[in-house]
Amino acid sequence: MKENENKDGQGNMPQNKVDENSKDRQLDSFRQDNTGKYMTTDQGVRINHTDDSLKAGSRGPTLMEDFHFREKMTHFDHESMPERVVHARGSGAHGYFQPYDDSLKEFTKAKFLTSPGTKTPVFVRFSTVVGSRGSADSVRDVRGFATKFYTEEGNYDLVGNNMPVFFIQDANKFADLVHAIKPMPDNEMPQASAAHDTFWDFASLMPEINHMIMWVLSDRAIPRSFRMMEGFGVHTFRLINEAGKGSFVKFHWRPKLGAHSLVWDEAQKLAGKDPDWLRRDLWEAIEMGDYPEFELSVQIVPEEDEFKYDFDLLDATKIIPEELVPLKPVGLMTLTRNPDNFYAETEQVAFHPGNLVPGIDVTNDPLLQGRLFSYIDTQINRFSSANFAELPINRPVVPVNNHQGAGFMRQTIGKGKVNYWPNSLGGGCPMMAPENQGAFVHYMEKVEGHKIRARSQSFNDHYSQATLFWNSMTDVEKQHIVNAAHFELGKVETKEIQERMVGHFSKISMDLAKRVAEGIGVEVPKNFDQKSTGNYENNEGSKKMQQGKSVKESPAVSMERNKVETVKSRKVAILVEDGFDCNELTQVRQALMDAGAHVKIVSKLLGMRKASNGEKVKIDKNHVTTGSIMYDAVYIPDGEQSIAALMKEGDALHFISEAFKHCKTIATSGHGIALLERAFVMGVDFAGKDSGEVKSHKGIITAGNDADADEFAAMFLDAIKKHRHWDREEKSMVPA
Ligand code: HDE
């Protein structure tokens, strides 16, 4: 087929030609493989030697005429772009999105959300917010969850986070928030952490932050994996259907593997032992074919219900509780391919919440309105050019026809004399598209008002939803919030700041305030009242909302209450030394792998280890390069000699104690039970350990001699599915 036959005369590709491979096909023309090629300069001249510069004599000075050296050195000197001012540390993946059916047509004309036959290519970038590009993945922070959909109607970006609310209500405060939470201006400490005076000073003076503080102190801020966290569009957006009718919408991503978290001690240790923990997890999962899947759902609120609730839909510090507006599943996103090149793809991808397609529009949320300005501005700073949209990762899969382009690094070579509109010399092209030809038309919302630097009174409740969040937590989740506050505020040096924060907590829940105060050694202030910094104006909408609907609890926000129980892609360590029981190991390992888990055999040294029956297994990891914090569960096969050796190994004992302390599943049999006792595995009922019985107690699976191996494996898998076993009171006594 000739190229032109593919197009409709205006350079537009037929719409049904876009599929999940089209972005790949487009990227193919930019990809480079050096295999079998000669090295060249940037000008394509072949090079015969690149190890020495050109000199006047082998001991003499380097010559200016060495164009190869100068080009190579200059290129290197410029091999960086400014890192993102926030969300600098990120990891990306390619994939596709496919809607389940066309049922969203009632609300939106966006084709990628309503054509079940279409797989829209996507690029997702997960990130932390505060740390710089080389900082650790597992720190306590919000995670970015930004998705670029390369749709047949242009690029749509859903630039969300893993928490459904935000710190502030108005974009004008963003610079202050980021200054306060980033390392301090004088000593550039601490890296990637909110646990310092300036952040908590700011937070304590700004009650609007309270709801978000609850999320940030919760386990949501330390996800176990990018594949196991939810995503949220945060703002209320607008959907528009074919007839032009608008509806309010909130976007949610739900991971198929469920939302799971690390424990804080583990998160801190991972930051040292494997700072790339989340990046590696995502990369390895995709390489192994465990493609991360996220379901997109929406909450839809008809326009006529705008004032129906006791919170403002335009206030980004509020959720719409799912108990008031249930989630409607729309489709599935599957991440199937790692980037070829981190810099060209993950670093250079440029998101913008204003990248919209027909059928989706923004609302007047004052935080979102500010973002619409900020994202392009920041890209111009990063790329030193407005031509960043021409980079392969940012190009839409549909043609771009306009008169923009001059400036640094322009790549497209526009033909002809005409670079303006209207024109007659170019036949009036490119033409204006009518709405029925897929043109974006802004939603015709009626807007009127006085110029006023103020916020609506309906934004002025900063405690109810923070309380709602606290009330919706299980006891374990509440305790983790308290522990996190002990750490964060424990690092604060100014007592007044600690007291102000406890004051806020007392207005959220007295129970929370007392428990936090006790841990940081301050009193709960009496009659605490910190005025908001907002300038609030009462209006008709606010009055209506005061009577609106609300709920006291929202079980949907608790991770513990909504656990997905699966073993798929979970990591299990098997600890052995010479003399282990090979039959048992083989059987349990097979059962784990059949259930989709990934297994690594860990020993003191690498190489081969010999079983009691003389067979050998290859060791995947030694203790120096790994640790219990990198696994979801531990298994120690029986074998008298192996267990006797492990008993004398501090690293192996530490491995088990730590897994116990972090509430992970541990399984062993026969002699292994004594090893657990030696490793401070406490509070577990080991009764019957000498019988043939298989026992499962608080996530510790034990089997006596002659126990049924299938039953043992089945109970082990069942326990791994639970993720953590919080009911181990004695774990805090374990010195790991
Ligand atoms: Fe961002 N944000 N943001 N943000 N944001 C950026 O854009 C900004 C906000 C989010 O992986 C920056 O390209 C302002 C909310 C993600 O490349 C910058 C305000 C949410 C990412 C910026 C917000 C986000 C960014 C920095 C308040 C969740 C990473 C580099 C008005 C809905 C995207 C860049 C990626 C990145 C500005 C608030 C999510 C400076 C002004 C709310 C996931 O433009």
PDB file of N, CA, C and O in Angstrom, residues 37 229 250 276 279 303 370 375 560 589 642 694 710:
ATOM      1  N   LYS A  37      27.674  -3.015  14.196  1.00  0.00           N
ATOM      2  CA  LYS A  37      27.918  -1.734  13.511  1.00  0.00           C
ATOM      3  C   LYS A  37      29.294  -1.167  13.904  1.00  0.00           C
ATOM      4  O   LYS A  37      29.789  -1.442  14.999  1.00  0.00           O
ATOM      5  N   MET A 229      -0.423  -0.823  44.245  1.00  0.00           N
ATOM      6  CA  MET A 229      -0.974   0.396  44.841  1.00  0.00           C
ATOM      7  C   MET A 229      -2.087   0.949  43.953  1.00  0.00           C
ATOM      8  O   MET A 229      -2.093   0.735  42.737  1.00  0.00           O
ATOM      9  N   LYS A 250     -14.658  11.223  39.023  1.00  0.00           N
ATOM     10  CA  LYS A 250     -13.371  10.960  39.693  1.00  0.00           C
ATOM     11  C   LYS A 250     -12.835   9.665  39.099  1.00  0.00           C
ATOM     12  O   LYS A 250     -13.598   8.699  38.906  1.00  0.00           O
ATOM     13  N   ASP A 276      16.690   0.748  44.898  1.00  0.00           N
ATOM     14  CA  ASP A 276      15.892   0.622  43.663  1.00  0.00           C
ATOM     15  C   ASP A 276      14.754  -0.368  43.827  1.00  0.00           C
ATOM     16  O   ASP A 276      14.236  -0.880  42.837  1.00  0.00           O
ATOM     17  N   ARG A 279      11.555   0.076  41.746  1.00  0.00           N
ATOM     18  CA  ARG A 279      11.908   0.093  40.321  1.00  0.00           C
ATOM     19  C   ARG A 279      12.266  -1.320  39.864  1.00  0.00           C
ATOM     20  O   ARG A 279      11.811  -1.796  38.832  1.00  0.00           O
ATOM     21  N   GLU A 303     -24.498  16.445  37.023  1.00  0.00           N
ATOM     22  CA  GLU A 303     -24.297  17.877  37.299  1.00  0.00           C
ATOM     23  C   GLU A 303     -25.310  18.428  38.294  1.00  0.00           C
ATOM     24  O   GLU A 303     -24.986  19.266  39.126  1.00  0.00           O
ATOM     25  N   GLY A 370      -4.474  25.544  38.501  1.00  0.00           N
ATOM     26  CA  GLY A 370      -3.060  25.956  38.586  1.00  0.00           C
ATOM     27  C   GLY A 370      -2.148  24.951  37.912  1.00  0.00           C
ATOM     28  O   GLY A 370      -1.151  25.314  37.281  1.00  0.00           O
ATOM     29  N   TYR A 375       2.440  22.592  34.299  1.00  0.00           N
ATOM     30  CA  TYR A 375       3.123  21.433  33.688  1.00  0.00           C
ATOM     31  C   TYR A 375       3.861  21.781  32.404  1.00  0.00           C
ATOM     32  O   TYR A 375       4.963  21.294  32.164  1.00  0.00           O
ATOM     33  N   GLU A 560      -6.589  -2.809  54.684  1.00  0.00           N
ATOM     34  CA  GLU A 560      -6.753  -4.089  55.378  1.00  0.00           C
ATOM     35  C   GLU A 560      -8.132  -4.704  55.130  1.00  0.00           C
ATOM     36  O   GLU A 560      -8.269  -5.903  55.036  1.00  0.00           O
ATOM     37  N   ARG A 589       8.819 -26.152  46.697  1.00  0.00           N
ATOM     38  CA  ARG A 589       9.181 -25.162  45.668  1.00  0.00           C
ATOM     39  C   ARG A 589       8.238 -25.265  44.472  1.00  0.00           C
ATOM     40  O   ARG A 589       7.783 -24.267  43.935  1.00  0.00           O
ATOM     41  N   SER A 642      21.632 -29.472  57.834  1.00  0.00           N
ATOM     42  CA  SER A 642      21.384 -28.105  57.337  1.00  0.00           C
ATOM     43  C   SER A 642      20.903 -27.204  58.478  1.00  0.00           C
ATOM     44  O   SER A 642      21.407 -26.093  58.684  1.00  0.00           O
ATOM     45  N   VAL A 694       0.356 -30.932  60.572  1.00  0.00           N
ATOM     46  CA  VAL A 694       0.770 -29.643  60.008  1.00  0.00           C
ATOM     47  C   VAL A 694      -0.001 -28.573  60.770  1.00  0.00           C
ATOM     48  O   VAL A 694      -1.212 -28.677  60.935  1.00  0.00           O
ATOM     49  N   ASP A 710       1.738 -32.169  50.861  1.00  0.00           N
ATOM     50  CA  ASP A 710       0.750 -31.371  50.098  1.00  0.00           C
ATOM     51  C   ASP A 710      -0.015 -30.450  51.038  1.00  0.00           C
ATOM     52  O   ASP A 710      -0.267 -29.283  50.731  1.00  0.00           O
TER      53      ASP A 710
END
